[in-house]
Short mmCIF file of C-alpha atoms in Angstrom, two decimals:
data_model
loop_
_atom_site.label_atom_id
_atom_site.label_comp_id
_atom_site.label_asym_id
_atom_site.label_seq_id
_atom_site.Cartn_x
_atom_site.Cartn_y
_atom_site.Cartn_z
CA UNK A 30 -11.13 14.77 -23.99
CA UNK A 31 -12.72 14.54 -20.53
CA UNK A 32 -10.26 15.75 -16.73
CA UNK A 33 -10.49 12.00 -16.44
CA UNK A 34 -8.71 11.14 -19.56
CA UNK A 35 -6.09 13.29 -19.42
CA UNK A 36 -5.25 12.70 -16.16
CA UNK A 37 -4.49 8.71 -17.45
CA UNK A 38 -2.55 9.79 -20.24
CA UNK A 39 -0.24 12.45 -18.30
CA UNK A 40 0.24 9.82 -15.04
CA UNK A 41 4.22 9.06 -15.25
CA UNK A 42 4.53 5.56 -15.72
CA UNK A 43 4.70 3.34 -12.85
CA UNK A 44 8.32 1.06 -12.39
CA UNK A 45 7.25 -2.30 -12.25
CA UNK A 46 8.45 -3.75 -8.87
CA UNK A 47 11.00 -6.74 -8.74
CA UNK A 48 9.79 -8.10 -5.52
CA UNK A 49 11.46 -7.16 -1.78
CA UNK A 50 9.73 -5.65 0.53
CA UNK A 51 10.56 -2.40 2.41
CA UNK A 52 11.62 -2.32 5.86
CA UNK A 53 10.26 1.11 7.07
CA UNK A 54 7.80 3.64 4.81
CA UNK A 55 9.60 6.96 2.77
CA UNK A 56 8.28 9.02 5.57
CA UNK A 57 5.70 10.28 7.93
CA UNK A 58 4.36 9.02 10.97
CA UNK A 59 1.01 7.94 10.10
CA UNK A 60 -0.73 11.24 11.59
CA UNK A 61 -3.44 13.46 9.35
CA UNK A 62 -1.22 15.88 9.23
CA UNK A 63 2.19 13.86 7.98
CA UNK A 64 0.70 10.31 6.39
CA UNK A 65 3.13 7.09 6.33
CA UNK A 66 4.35 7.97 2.75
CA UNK A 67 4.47 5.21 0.42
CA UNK A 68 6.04 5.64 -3.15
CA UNK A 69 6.94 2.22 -4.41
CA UNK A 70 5.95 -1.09 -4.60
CA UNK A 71 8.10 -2.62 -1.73
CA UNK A 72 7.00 0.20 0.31
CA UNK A 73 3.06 -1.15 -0.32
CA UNK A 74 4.31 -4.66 0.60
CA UNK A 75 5.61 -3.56 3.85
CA UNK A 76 2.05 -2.08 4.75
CA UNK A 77 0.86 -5.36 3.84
CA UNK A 78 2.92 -7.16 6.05
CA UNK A 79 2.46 -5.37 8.73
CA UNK A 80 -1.40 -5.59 8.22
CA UNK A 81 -1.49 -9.27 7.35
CA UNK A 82 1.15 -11.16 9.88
CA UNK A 83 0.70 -11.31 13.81
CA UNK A 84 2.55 -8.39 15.41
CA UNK A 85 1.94 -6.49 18.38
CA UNK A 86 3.97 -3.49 17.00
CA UNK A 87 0.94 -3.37 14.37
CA UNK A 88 -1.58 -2.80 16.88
CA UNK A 89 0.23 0.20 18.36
CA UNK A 90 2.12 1.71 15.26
CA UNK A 91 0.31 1.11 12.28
CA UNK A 92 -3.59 0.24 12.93
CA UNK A 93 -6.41 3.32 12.39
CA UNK A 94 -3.13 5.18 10.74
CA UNK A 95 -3.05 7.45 7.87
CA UNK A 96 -1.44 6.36 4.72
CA UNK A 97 -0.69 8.28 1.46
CA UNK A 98 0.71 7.00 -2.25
CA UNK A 99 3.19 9.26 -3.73
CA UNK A 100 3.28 7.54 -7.33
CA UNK A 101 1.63 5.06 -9.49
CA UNK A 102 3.19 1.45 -8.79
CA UNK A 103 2.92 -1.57 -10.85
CA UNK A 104 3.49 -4.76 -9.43
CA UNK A 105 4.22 -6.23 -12.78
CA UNK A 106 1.93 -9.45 -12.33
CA UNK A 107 2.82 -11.00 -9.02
CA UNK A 108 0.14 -12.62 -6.52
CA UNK A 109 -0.62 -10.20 -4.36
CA UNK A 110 -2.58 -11.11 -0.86
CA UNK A 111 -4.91 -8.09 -0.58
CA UNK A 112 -4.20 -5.89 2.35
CA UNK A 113 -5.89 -6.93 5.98
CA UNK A 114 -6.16 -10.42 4.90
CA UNK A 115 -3.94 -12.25 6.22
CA UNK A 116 -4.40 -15.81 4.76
CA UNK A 117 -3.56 -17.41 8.06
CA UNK A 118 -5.83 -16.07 10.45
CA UNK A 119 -9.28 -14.43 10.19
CA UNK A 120 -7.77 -12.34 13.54
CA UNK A 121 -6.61 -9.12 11.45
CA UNK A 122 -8.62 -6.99 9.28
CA UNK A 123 -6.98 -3.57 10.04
CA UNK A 124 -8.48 0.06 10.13
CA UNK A 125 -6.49 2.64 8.28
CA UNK A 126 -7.67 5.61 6.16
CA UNK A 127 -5.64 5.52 2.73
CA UNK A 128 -5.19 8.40 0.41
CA UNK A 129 -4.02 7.68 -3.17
CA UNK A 130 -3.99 11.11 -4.91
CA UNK A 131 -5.61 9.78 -8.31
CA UNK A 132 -1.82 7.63 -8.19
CA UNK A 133 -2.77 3.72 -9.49
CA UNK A 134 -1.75 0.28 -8.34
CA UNK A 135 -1.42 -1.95 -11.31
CA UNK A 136 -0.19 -5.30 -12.65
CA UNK A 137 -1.59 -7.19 -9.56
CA UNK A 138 -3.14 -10.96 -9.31
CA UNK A 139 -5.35 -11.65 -7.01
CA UNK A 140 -6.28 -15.40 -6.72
#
């Protein structure tokens, strides 16, 4: 069995997410050197909030930031509007440099 294979089969499984959305990231500050941590589904919603609706506090907090994913998350289905598109306004696209440690988002319907 290929590295490849083996690392699917010993990733823990990911805990499908039941929908809110985070109100702050499980750490860091966005730097290279201590990432905006993000280890569950809500937390991934919150970065695509912040990405996807008009805020000033994007602009200075979040945009060109460094982001990391702690586990695998599973989004168990739902519509998800991919991140830096926010179907509003063709305004936002967002620069950020993500880092998602062979972790895998899953269960996600993009329409």
């Amino acid at each position: 069995m290929s590295n490849g294979i083996n690392k699917i089969y010993n990733q823990q499984a990911a805990e499908v997410w039941s929908g809110p959305i985070a109100t702050a990231f499980a750490g860091g500050n966005g730097t290279a050197g201590s990432p905006y941590l993000i280890s569950d589904a809500a937390q991934l919603a919150f970065m695509a909030k912040l990405f996807n609706e008009e805020s000033s506090q994007f602009d200075t907090a979040y945009n060109g930031k460094h982001y990391k994913l702690t586990s695998s998350i599973d989004l168990g289905g739902r519509e998800w509007v991919p991140i830096g598109k926010n179907p509003y306004s063709e305004r936002r696209t967002g620069v950020f440099i993500f880092d998602g440690q062979n972790h895998t988002i899953q269960g996600l319907s993009i329409t």
